[in-house]
XYZ file of N, CA and C in Angstrom:
864
model
N -53.232 22.154 29.613
C -52.095 22.632 28.805
C -52.036 24.144 28.896
N -50.873 24.669 29.161
C -50.727 26.106 29.321
C -51.038 26.831 28.029
N -51.545 28.066 28.152
C -51.953 28.835 26.966
C -50.808 29.264 26.072
N -49.548 28.998 26.468
C -48.431 29.443 25.642
C -48.521 28.903 24.235
N -48.930 27.633 24.094
C -49.020 27.050 22.763
C -50.060 27.781 21.920
N -51.176 28.166 22.555
C -52.193 28.928 21.838
C -51.658 30.286 21.437
N -50.868 30.911 22.330
C -50.301 32.218 22.011
C -49.437 32.154 20.767
N -48.538 31.176 20.738
C -47.595 31.101 19.633
C -48.299 30.776 18.322
N -49.333 29.957 18.386
C -50.056 29.585 17.172
C -50.835 30.750 16.595
N -51.288 31.650 17.468
C -52.152 32.722 16.999
C -51.429 34.024 16.710
N -50.159 34.124 17.120
C -49.433 35.401 16.974
C -49.458 35.897 15.539
N -49.127 35.020 14.579
C -48.986 35.451 13.189
C -50.273 36.050 12.644
N -51.400 35.474 13.036
C -52.659 35.975 12.504
C -53.222 37.144 13.256
N -52.578 37.529 14.397
C -53.152 38.570 15.237
C -52.222 39.758 15.438
N -51.230 39.924 14.538
C -50.262 41.007 14.684
C -50.932 42.364 14.669
N -51.818 42.566 13.706
C -52.482 43.851 13.585
C -53.960 43.613 13.346
N -54.759 44.669 13.622
C -56.179 44.574 13.376
C -56.875 43.817 14.488
N -58.186 43.598 14.355
C -58.994 42.937 15.366
C -58.792 41.446 15.348
N -58.915 40.845 16.526
C -58.793 39.398 16.636
C -60.166 38.752 16.747
N -61.185 39.420 16.238
C -62.532 38.889 16.327
C -62.673 37.626 15.510
N -63.081 36.533 16.150
C -63.247 35.265 15.445
C -64.597 35.236 14.751
N -64.639 34.576 13.624
C -65.843 34.503 12.828
C -66.352 33.066 12.757
N -67.628 32.907 12.425
C -68.177 31.580 12.228
C -67.886 31.107 10.815
N -67.658 29.796 10.681
C -67.400 29.214 9.372
C -68.696 29.074 8.605
N -68.632 29.214 7.288
C -69.828 29.068 6.464
C -69.705 27.865 5.541
N -68.882 26.878 5.934
C -68.726 25.700 5.108
C -69.957 24.821 5.215
N -70.480 24.290 4.084
C -71.629 23.394 4.138
C -71.228 22.061 4.740
N -72.196 21.346 5.284
C -71.931 20.055 5.919
C -72.547 18.920 5.110
N -72.215 18.867 3.848
C -72.677 17.764 3.022
C -74.090 17.925 2.508
N -74.606 19.142 2.396
C -75.958 19.362 1.899
C -76.052 18.998 0.432
N -77.218 18.555 0.026
C -77.473 18.205 -1.373
C -77.313 19.454 -2.222
N -76.390 19.445 -3.222
C -76.167 20.655 -4.036
C -77.401 21.080 -4.806
N -78.349 20.160 -5.014
C -79.545 20.531 -5.757
C -80.638 21.052 -4.838
N -80.406 20.948 -3.559
C -81.416 21.398 -2.613
C -81.454 22.911 -2.573
N -82.662 23.471 -2.393
C -82.820 24.912 -2.330
C -82.752 25.421 -0.893
N -82.597 24.517 0.083
C -82.537 24.945 1.479
C -81.187 25.574 1.785
N -81.157 26.380 2.834
C -79.922 27.040 3.235
C -78.921 26.010 3.742
N -77.624 26.145 3.402
C -76.634 25.186 3.910
C -76.475 25.321 5.416
N -76.231 24.173 6.055
C -76.004 24.171 7.492
C -74.639 24.780 7.792
N -74.580 25.588 8.832
C -73.327 26.239 9.187
C -72.615 25.453 10.277
N -71.280 25.463 10.204
C -70.461 24.857 11.242
C -69.973 25.975 12.145
N -70.296 25.910 13.412
C -69.855 26.934 14.340
C -68.380 26.751 14.667
N -67.635 27.839 14.630
C -66.212 27.781 14.933
C -65.980 27.372 16.372
N -64.954 26.539 16.585
C -64.566 26.140 17.933
C -63.511 27.088 18.495
N -63.092 28.049 17.728
C -62.077 28.987 18.185
C -62.672 30.073 19.061
N -61.845 31.055 19.427
C -62.322 32.131 20.295
C -63.356 33.007 19.593
N -64.319 33.455 20.357
C -65.303 34.422 19.852
C -65.231 35.636 20.769
N -64.566 36.665 20.286
C -64.324 37.849 21.105
C -65.509 38.803 21.013
N -65.944 39.246 22.161
C -66.988 40.265 22.225
C -66.499 41.405 23.103
N -66.809 42.613 22.683
C -66.415 43.795 23.435
C -67.623 44.554 23.944
N -67.449 45.235 25.050
C -68.545 46.002 25.642
C -67.985 47.221 26.368
N -68.819 48.223 26.522
C -68.421 49.395 27.298
C -68.318 49.024 28.767
N -67.265 49.491 29.411
C -67.005 49.159 30.807
C -66.819 50.473 31.558
N -67.831 50.866 32.304
C -67.794 52.155 32.988
C -67.290 52.014 34.425
N -66.529 53.002 34.843
C -66.084 53.074 36.223
C -65.967 54.558 36.580
N -66.012 54.849 37.861
C -66.042 56.253 38.286
C -65.054 56.498 39.402
N -64.532 57.720 39.440
C -63.680 58.180 40.526
C -63.626 59.700 40.476
N -63.542 60.320 41.618
C -63.466 61.773 41.671
C -64.655 62.472 41.057
N -65.807 61.834 41.073
C -67.013 62.437 40.519
C -67.109 62.409 39.006
N -66.208 61.684 38.333
C -66.231 61.613 36.881
C -66.363 60.162 36.429
N -67.037 59.970 35.300
C -67.234 58.638 34.748
C -66.257 58.386 33.614
N -65.724 57.195 33.585
C -64.776 56.784 32.552
C -65.364 55.598 31.796
N -65.201 55.610 30.481
C -65.812 54.590 29.633
C -64.729 53.754 28.954
N -64.372 52.658 29.599
C -63.397 51.747 29.026
C -64.051 50.769 28.068
N -63.230 49.891 27.524
C -63.697 48.870 26.582
C -63.191 47.523 27.062
N -64.119 46.624 27.413
C -63.769 45.301 27.913
C -63.943 44.264 26.803
N -62.893 43.489 26.543
C -62.933 42.441 25.516
C -62.629 41.098 26.164
N -63.391 40.073 25.775
C -63.147 38.729 26.296
C -63.658 37.683 25.316
N -63.181 36.473 25.476
C -63.611 35.353 24.656
C -64.835 34.724 25.306
N -66.005 34.910 24.709
C -67.237 34.417 25.326
C -67.415 32.914 25.137
N -66.545 32.269 24.345
C -66.574 30.813 24.233
C -65.830 30.136 25.376
N -65.210 30.899 26.227
C -64.428 30.370 27.336
C -65.130 30.721 28.641
N -65.548 29.704 29.384
C -66.280 29.939 30.624
C -65.391 30.007 31.854
N -64.098 29.759 31.684
C -63.198 29.779 32.837
C -62.672 31.184 33.075
N -62.534 31.594 34.330
C -61.931 32.900 34.622
C -60.504 32.954 34.087
N -60.130 34.125 33.535
C -58.822 34.280 32.915
C -58.096 35.495 33.486
N -56.762 35.534 33.371
C -56.008 36.698 33.845
C -56.395 37.957 33.073
N -56.257 39.082 33.729
C -56.659 40.361 33.135
C -55.449 41.201 32.754
N -55.590 41.915 31.649
C -54.571 42.847 31.173
C -55.245 44.183 30.900
N -54.682 45.257 31.433
C -55.188 46.598 31.144
C -54.367 47.206 30.014
N -55.046 47.837 29.078
C -54.412 48.470 27.919
C -54.632 49.976 28.027
N -53.533 50.741 27.970
C -53.656 52.201 28.053
C -53.348 52.803 26.686
N -54.248 53.611 26.224
C -54.246 54.161 24.867
C -53.131 55.168 24.610
N -52.932 55.494 23.343
C -52.028 56.565 22.931
C -52.619 57.915 23.345
N -51.906 58.987 23.052
C -52.379 60.308 23.490
C -53.657 60.743 22.787
N -54.061 60.041 21.739
C -55.309 60.381 21.052
C -56.532 60.043 21.907
N -56.401 59.087 22.810
C -57.540 58.640 23.603
C -57.918 57.219 23.255
N -58.984 56.745 23.877
C -59.429 55.359 23.688
C -60.123 55.228 22.335
N -59.313 54.958 21.308
C -59.821 54.877 19.943
C -59.839 53.427 19.461
N -60.052 53.245 18.153
C -60.176 51.897 17.598
C -58.880 51.101 17.717
N -57.727 51.779 17.726
C -56.464 51.057 17.829
C -56.331 50.380 19.191
N -56.613 51.106 20.257
C -56.537 50.524 21.596
C -57.549 49.395 21.754
N -58.745 49.567 21.198
C -59.755 48.508 21.296
C -59.314 47.265 20.518
N -58.664 47.470 19.365
C -58.185 46.330 18.580
C -57.129 45.547 19.349
N -56.244 46.230 20.056
C -55.249 45.526 20.863
C -55.926 44.737 21.982
N -56.956 45.285 22.574
C -57.702 44.554 23.596
C -58.345 43.307 22.995
N -58.899 43.430 21.794
C -59.488 42.272 21.116
C -58.447 41.182 20.888
N -57.248 41.571 20.479
C -56.185 40.600 20.250
C -55.864 39.825 21.525
N -55.734 40.544 22.619
C -55.426 39.893 23.882
C -56.546 38.956 24.316
N -57.780 39.371 24.082
C -58.920 38.524 24.443
C -58.916 37.226 23.636
N -58.575 37.309 22.362
C -58.516 36.112 21.525
C -57.419 35.160 21.970
N -56.434 35.690 22.681
C -55.307 34.877 23.135
C -55.475 34.369 24.562
N -56.651 34.558 25.130
C -56.922 33.946 26.423
C -56.892 34.865 27.625
N -56.866 36.173 27.410
C -56.887 37.121 28.519
C -58.223 37.879 28.511
N -58.563 38.444 29.646
C -59.639 39.430 29.698
C -58.944 40.780 29.619
N -59.270 41.571 28.607
C -58.535 42.815 28.350
C -59.442 44.022 28.520
N -58.964 44.971 29.291
C -59.698 46.224 29.482
C -58.868 47.376 28.939
N -59.352 47.999 27.866
C -58.753 49.228 27.363
C -59.336 50.364 28.190
N -58.503 50.983 28.997
C -58.992 51.984 29.944
C -59.175 53.332 29.249
N -59.965 54.168 29.897
C -60.209 55.535 29.433
C -59.544 56.468 30.430
N -58.429 57.075 30.037
C -57.706 57.953 30.954
C -58.177 59.397 30.888
N -59.023 59.736 29.911
C -59.441 61.126 29.747
C -60.828 61.421 30.316
N -61.651 60.398 30.435
C -62.994 60.596 30.951
C -64.020 60.794 29.858
N -65.188 60.179 30.032
C -66.313 60.291 29.094
C -65.945 59.821 27.687
N -64.917 58.975 27.581
C -64.529 58.429 26.283
C -64.007 59.452 25.298
N -63.440 60.550 25.776
C -62.954 61.607 24.884
C -61.816 61.111 23.991
N -61.874 61.490 22.724
C -60.834 61.153 21.756
C -60.424 62.434 21.035
N -59.124 62.689 20.982
C -58.615 63.893 20.323
C -58.599 63.706 18.808
N -58.794 64.796 18.091
C -58.750 64.757 16.629
C -57.580 65.555 16.062
N -56.839 66.226 16.936
C -55.694 67.035 16.500
C -54.581 66.902 17.537
N -53.318 66.923 17.122
C -52.215 66.794 18.080
C -52.253 67.820 19.212
N -52.688 69.029 18.935
C -52.758 70.031 19.990
C -53.723 69.600 21.085
N -54.850 69.071 20.668
C -55.848 68.604 21.629
C -55.328 67.370 22.376
N -54.671 66.461 21.645
C -54.110 65.271 22.279
C -53.056 65.653 23.306
N -52.227 66.639 22.964
C -51.211 67.101 23.904
C -51.818 67.708 25.148
N -52.909 68.429 24.955
C -53.592 69.038 26.095
C -54.169 67.967 27.011
N -54.838 66.961 26.415
C -55.434 65.887 27.203
C -54.378 65.122 27.990
N -53.306 64.721 27.300
C -52.288 63.887 27.937
C -51.504 64.658 28.999
N -51.193 65.920 28.729
C -50.464 66.726 29.709
C -51.276 66.915 30.984
N -52.569 67.096 30.830
C -53.436 67.280 31.991
C -53.377 66.052 32.901
N -53.334 64.861 32.290
C -53.265 63.624 33.076
C -51.928 63.509 33.791
N -50.836 63.701 33.053
C -49.511 63.477 33.633
C -49.127 64.529 34.662
N -49.728 65.706 34.595
C -49.407 66.765 35.553
C -50.160 66.625 36.870
N -51.147 65.736 36.910
C -51.878 65.467 38.151
C -51.830 63.964 38.394
N -50.638 63.487 38.799
C -50.448 62.051 38.901
C -51.359 61.385 39.930
N -51.615 61.968 41.105
C -52.534 61.312 42.042
C -53.897 61.033 41.418
N -54.411 61.960 40.611
C -55.697 61.736 39.956
C -55.582 60.651 38.894
N -54.467 60.635 38.158
C -54.248 59.601 37.144
C -54.189 58.225 37.778
N -53.460 58.127 38.880
C -53.383 56.846 39.583
C -54.755 56.419 40.091
N -55.533 57.372 40.600
C -56.849 57.051 41.148
C -57.770 56.474 40.079
N -57.742 57.025 38.869
C -58.626 56.501 37.823
C -58.163 55.124 37.336
N -56.841 54.916 37.318
C -56.328 53.597 36.946
C -56.696 52.564 38.015
N -56.561 52.947 39.285
C -56.936 52.049 40.383
C -58.425 51.728 40.355
N -59.243 52.715 39.992
C -60.686 52.476 39.906
C -60.999 51.446 38.830
N -60.301 51.540 37.699
C -60.496 50.563 36.632
C -60.071 49.173 37.086
N -58.911 49.080 37.752
C -58.426 47.791 38.256
C -59.390 47.190 39.266
N -59.858 48.006 40.184
C -60.734 47.521 41.248
C -62.030 46.947 40.692
N -62.627 47.662 39.740
C -63.875 47.166 39.169
C -63.635 45.954 38.275
N -62.491 45.931 37.589
C -62.178 44.800 36.727
C -62.031 43.523 37.545
N -61.456 43.613 38.739
C -61.285 42.432 39.588
C -62.617 41.795 39.953
N -63.677 42.588 39.965
C -64.991 42.076 40.349
C -65.723 41.387 39.200
N -65.192 41.476 37.988
C -65.864 40.862 36.842
C -65.757 39.341 36.952
N -66.846 38.616 36.730
C -66.824 37.155 36.887
C -65.899 36.435 35.919
N -65.522 37.086 34.810
C -64.634 36.440 33.843
C -63.166 36.571 34.217
N -62.868 37.359 35.250
C -61.481 37.632 35.631
C -61.030 36.688 36.728
N -59.895 36.044 36.509
C -59.329 35.128 37.491
C -58.797 35.894 38.697
N -58.832 35.247 39.837
C -58.346 35.856 41.075
C -56.827 35.682 41.153
N -56.159 36.261 40.172
C -54.697 36.178 40.091
C -54.160 37.586 39.855
N -52.897 37.683 39.513
C -52.328 38.986 39.240
C -52.806 39.564 37.921
N -52.550 40.867 37.753
C -52.891 41.576 36.528
C -51.626 42.146 35.902
N -51.740 42.510 34.631
C -50.653 43.176 33.923
C -51.218 44.393 33.215
N -50.327 45.290 32.784
C -50.752 46.481 32.051
C -49.763 46.749 30.934
N -50.282 47.143 29.802
C -49.429 47.565 28.691
C -49.985 48.854 28.116
N -49.089 49.664 27.553
C -49.528 50.949 27.036
C -48.702 51.384 25.848
N -49.298 52.277 25.059
C -48.696 52.774 23.824
C -48.521 54.287 23.904
N -47.295 54.752 23.575
C -47.038 56.190 23.542
C -47.359 56.794 24.918
N -48.330 57.682 25.013
C -48.786 58.209 26.298
C -49.093 57.075 27.269
N -49.734 56.020 26.762
C -50.080 54.881 27.605
C -48.862 54.165 28.145
N -47.784 54.126 27.350
C -46.544 53.541 27.834
C -45.989 54.322 29.006
N -46.050 55.639 28.910
C -45.612 56.486 30.013
C -46.459 56.242 31.257
N -47.767 56.100 31.049
C -48.673 55.853 32.178
C -48.310 54.556 32.896
N -48.144 53.466 32.152
C -47.902 52.184 32.820
C -46.522 52.135 33.472
N -45.525 52.789 32.877
C -44.218 52.831 33.537
C -44.309 53.575 34.863
N -45.076 54.647 34.896
C -45.245 55.390 36.138
C -46.100 54.627 37.142
N -47.015 53.790 36.663
C -47.764 52.931 37.572
C -46.801 51.983 38.287
N -45.825 51.466 37.557
C -44.823 50.610 38.182
C -43.980 51.411 39.177
N -43.580 52.625 38.796
C -42.799 53.477 39.701
C -43.537 53.744 41.011
N -44.839 53.899 40.916
C -45.619 54.231 42.107
C -46.044 53.000 42.900
N -45.594 51.805 42.455
C -45.854 50.594 43.226
C -47.207 49.960 43.006
N -47.817 50.176 41.857
C -49.105 49.551 41.564
C -48.965 48.029 41.583
N -49.917 47.300 42.166
C -49.820 45.839 42.256
C -50.078 45.150 40.910
N -49.060 45.117 40.083
C -49.136 44.485 38.765
C -47.996 43.482 38.633
N -48.270 42.394 37.936
C -47.240 41.377 37.729
C -46.273 41.779 36.618
N -46.778 42.519 35.650
C -45.943 42.935 34.518
C -46.457 44.246 33.963
N -45.526 45.056 33.474
C -45.829 46.326 32.821
C -45.047 46.364 31.517
N -45.727 46.701 30.425
C -45.086 46.699 29.107
C -45.374 48.027 28.421
N -44.311 48.701 28.002
C -44.438 49.996 27.322
C -43.973 49.873 25.884
N -44.808 50.357 24.967
C -44.450 50.441 23.549
C -44.301 51.923 23.187
N -43.114 52.309 22.737
C -42.777 53.690 22.395
C -43.372 54.708 23.371
N -43.203 54.422 24.661
C -43.719 55.313 25.704
C -42.724 56.393 26.079
N -43.233 57.565 26.402
C -42.373 58.659 26.846
C -41.901 58.377 28.266
N -40.583 58.371 28.519
C -40.055 58.017 29.852
C -40.070 59.185 30.826
N -41.216 59.819 30.967
C -41.380 60.940 31.892
C -41.714 60.395 33.271
N -40.940 60.765 34.274
C -41.185 60.285 35.626
C -42.172 61.219 36.317
N -43.450 60.871 36.203
C -44.507 61.728 36.735
C -44.989 61.290 38.111
N -44.726 60.058 38.503
C -45.234 59.540 39.777
C -44.732 60.391 40.939
N -45.672 60.945 41.684
C -45.306 61.848 42.773
C -44.905 61.114 44.036
N -45.315 59.869 44.162
C -44.923 59.051 45.312
C -44.484 57.695 44.786
N -43.355 57.198 45.292
C -42.803 55.944 44.807
C -43.178 54.798 45.747
N -43.192 53.590 45.175
C -43.477 52.409 45.974
C -42.717 51.225 45.412
N -42.503 50.221 46.236
C -41.795 49.043 45.771
C -42.552 48.319 44.674
N -41.820 47.806 43.692
C -42.446 47.075 42.578
C -41.563 45.879 42.257
N -42.085 44.663 42.462
C -41.282 43.472 42.224
C -41.707 42.709 40.970
N -42.456 43.389 40.095
C -42.869 42.770 38.846
C -41.850 42.980 37.742
N -42.216 42.561 36.547
C -41.357 42.702 35.371
C -41.782 43.922 34.564
N -40.810 44.651 34.043
C -41.076 45.802 33.174
C -40.339 45.584 31.856
N -41.079 45.681 30.784
C -40.509 45.515 29.440
C -40.772 46.809 28.669
N -39.692 47.428 28.175
C -39.796 48.714 27.477
C -39.338 48.530 26.044
N -40.253 48.777 25.095
C -39.949 48.663 23.668
C -39.820 50.068 23.090
N -38.645 50.344 22.504
C -38.388 51.700 22.034
C -37.775 51.691 20.636
N -38.161 52.643 19.829
C -37.597 52.773 18.491
C -36.255 53.474 18.524
N -35.251 52.887 17.871
C -33.931 53.496 17.845
C -33.896 54.805 17.095
N -34.870 55.038 16.199
C -34.941 56.279 15.438
C -36.065 57.184 15.946
N -36.499 56.942 17.177
C -37.587 57.722 17.777
C -37.062 59.094 18.200
N -37.499 60.125 17.492
C -37.030 61.483 17.791
C -37.756 62.102 18.974
N -38.785 61.439 19.487
C -39.576 61.996 20.578
C -39.172 61.452 21.942
N -38.223 60.537 21.974
C -37.765 59.950 23.238
C -36.285 60.247 23.425
N -35.961 60.948 24.499
C -34.569 61.249 24.831
C -33.914 60.010 25.443
N -32.763 59.620 24.905
C -32.096 58.414 25.386
C -31.719 58.537 26.864
N -31.319 59.725 27.281
C -30.980 59.915 28.681
C -32.181 59.714 29.588
N -33.338 60.206 29.148
C -34.566 60.035 29.932
C -34.950 58.557 30.012
N -34.766 57.843 28.900
C -35.095 56.422 28.875
C -34.204 55.647 29.851
N -32.921 55.955 29.848
C -31.992 55.301 30.764
C -32.338 55.634 32.216
N -32.695 56.892 32.469
C -33.054 57.301 33.827
C -34.307 56.580 34.307
N -35.281 56.400 33.409
C -36.502 55.678 33.769
C -36.182 54.232 34.116
N -35.359 53.588 33.305
C -34.999 52.188 33.561
C -34.306 52.049 34.916
N -33.387 52.972 35.223
C -32.673 52.914 36.505
C -33.620 53.182 37.677
N -34.568 54.098 37.492
C -35.531 54.395 38.549
C -36.420 53.193 38.830
N -36.833 52.499 37.778
C -37.658 51.308 37.959
C -36.880 50.200 38.661
N -35.613 50.031 38.284
C -34.778 49.031 38.950
C -34.608 49.362 40.425
N -34.513 50.655 40.732
C -34.369 51.074 42.124
C -35.610 50.736 42.947
N -36.766 50.641 42.279
C -38.002 50.276 42.966
C -38.148 48.760 43.106
N -37.212 48.014 42.524
C -37.243 46.562 42.636
C -37.690 45.831 41.397
N -37.940 46.552 40.307
C -38.452 45.933 39.086
C -37.362 45.184 38.327
N -37.783 44.137 37.631
C -36.925 43.414 36.694
C -37.129 44.076 35.340
N -36.185 44.895 34.897
C -36.377 45.763 33.732
C -35.634 45.230 32.504
N -36.333 45.243 31.382
C -35.732 44.891 30.095
C -36.073 45.989 29.093
N -35.051 46.580 28.481
C -35.254 47.601 27.449
C -34.845 47.006 26.111
N -35.781 47.016 25.152
C -35.536 46.446 23.827
C -35.645 47.567 22.803
N -34.581 47.767 22.030
C -34.548 48.846 21.046
C -34.562 48.271 19.633
N -35.366 48.888 18.768
C -35.493 48.481 17.363
C -34.839 49.575 16.513
N -33.661 49.303 15.955
C -32.789 50.353 15.397
C -33.444 51.313 14.412
N -34.253 50.833 13.489
C -34.794 51.706 12.449
C -36.207 52.217 12.752
N -36.735 51.869 13.908
C -38.137 52.183 14.202
C -38.316 53.613 14.704
N -39.372 54.247 14.207
C -39.753 55.591 14.632
C -40.761 55.511 15.780
N -41.140 56.649 16.296
C -42.192 56.711 17.304
C -43.493 56.197 16.682
N -44.257 55.447 17.484
C -45.526 54.912 16.991
C -45.375 53.686 16.119
N -44.250 52.963 16.220
C -43.940 51.889 15.274
C -44.910 50.716 15.321
N -45.749 50.602 16.365
C -46.693 49.483 16.446
C -48.035 49.777 15.783
N -48.286 51.023 15.454
C -49.610 51.432 14.973
C -49.633 51.535 13.451
N -50.408 50.662 12.770
C -50.474 50.719 11.305
C -50.982 52.048 10.768
N -51.635 52.837 11.609
C -52.120 54.146 11.170
C -51.122 55.264 11.359
N -49.923 54.951 11.826
C -48.943 55.988 12.135
C -48.502 56.762 10.901
N -48.343 56.084 9.766
C -47.879 56.773 8.561
C -48.877 57.835 8.103
N -50.160 57.491 8.166
C -51.188 58.457 7.759
C -51.207 59.661 8.706
N -51.039 59.413 9.993
C -51.011 60.509 10.962
C -49.780 61.378 10.760
N -48.657 60.739 10.431
C -47.427 61.502 10.176
C -47.605 62.446 9.001
N -48.260 61.957 7.954
C -48.471 62.779 6.764
C -49.475 63.893 7.015
N -50.544 63.566 7.724
C -51.600 64.551 7.957
C -51.142 65.699 8.854
N -50.360 65.363 9.889
C -50.009 66.380 10.886
C -48.513 66.700 10.923
N -47.751 66.186 9.975
C -46.309 66.424 9.914
C -45.635 66.041 11.235
N -45.845 64.798 11.650
C -45.296 64.284 12.892
C -44.227 63.231 12.596
N -43.213 63.098 13.448
C -42.148 62.106 13.224
C -42.572 60.713 13.676
N -43.603 60.189 13.033
C -44.146 58.873 13.348
C -43.932 57.930 12.167
N -44.025 56.632 12.412
C -43.936 55.681 11.315
C -44.183 54.265 11.789
N -44.960 53.524 11.014
C -45.216 52.116 11.331
C -44.043 51.274 10.866
N -43.675 50.280 11.665
C -42.602 49.365 11.320
C -43.098 47.950 11.604
N -43.448 47.220 10.547
C -44.069 45.906 10.704
C -43.177 44.929 11.459
N -41.877 44.946 11.173
C -40.965 44.006 11.835
C -40.870 44.301 13.330
N -40.740 45.582 13.674
C -40.657 45.953 15.086
C -41.978 45.684 15.801
N -43.077 45.905 15.113
C -44.400 45.616 15.666
C -44.508 44.134 16.007
N -44.173 43.275 15.045
C -44.286 41.834 15.253
C -43.363 41.349 16.360
N -42.125 41.821 16.349
C -41.151 41.371 17.335
C -41.535 41.819 18.748
N -41.945 43.068 18.885
C -42.307 43.574 20.210
C -43.566 42.900 20.738
N -44.514 42.628 19.860
C -45.758 41.972 20.275
C -45.482 40.547 20.757
N -44.625 39.820 20.049
C -44.295 38.463 20.464
C -43.589 38.472 21.822
N -42.638 39.391 22.018
C -41.940 39.487 23.298
C -42.923 39.810 24.426
N -43.871 40.694 24.151
C -44.861 41.064 25.156
C -45.741 39.870 25.526
N -46.168 39.104 24.535
C -47.016 37.947 24.812
C -46.284 36.896 25.631
N -45.021 36.690 25.335
C -44.243 35.726 26.113
C -44.103 36.172 27.567
N -43.924 37.488 27.775
C -43.847 37.994 29.150
C -45.188 37.832 29.864
N -46.280 38.129 29.185
C -47.589 37.964 29.785
C -47.843 36.506 30.156
N -47.455 35.611 29.292
C -47.630 34.187 29.560
C -46.812 33.776 30.787
N -45.583 34.250 30.848
C -44.689 33.869 31.952
C -45.157 34.415 33.290
N -45.712 35.617 33.294
C -46.066 36.253 34.554
C -47.508 35.992 34.998
N -48.402 35.707 34.059
C -49.812 35.559 34.403
C -50.338 34.131 34.320
N -49.657 33.266 33.599
C -50.181 31.924 33.366
C -49.417 30.833 34.110
N -48.623 31.204 35.091
C -47.895 30.197 35.870
C -48.833 29.460 36.821
């Protein structure tokens, strides 16, 4: 039975936060007067485990986060997750956990090197700009992550997909522009900056989720990105959420907006809708 049914059943419980499955602590008919410990029933659901996943290119080491369901012994399709401009933080790892619980092997990549995470917007801007201004190096580190991920025994010998948030959305859209061998690319509130220095054919699907009230994304740039991707051969879908601000998928966006006076905001409805659309695309492109 295709995993689509599992996806739809688990979506509601996995919208936000970690998808780590827990063991049940229900007793199995033990004598209530007995002083012995109750017997535990082990959950038959997914048990997600995450680990550091290192890869190297250009003399630098990158520390990604690999999440998978260790209760599943069959090789599964892989999805790469590219973090926001803050770096590979708990939010990106939580999204990887969600994907792992839904039947994928998920790698949250490290685009900055050595697992660096920014603590201030100025630092985040510096990190992200450095990556986008040297696209050949950015592509090389993404390719290194893909290459090593393909060798993992839990990964099926099928196509891969990539999704990204904010800065990560920009990265994955440019990966499609440059012809990266991916079945699907999904951007959530990604900046439509065309950084790819060399273009290549791309016959996969591209799904772009954008907030209609996003003050950080120019509508003209978004349209230009969609047309450029179509010119490369991509099947492009742009989905706009009218009231959503930049960062609408991240439950921590409101706190960041207040702390740093940024035009960010979480939108639960847009988060849920975009996540469901993304899962359906992943199912269609990776589970055929």
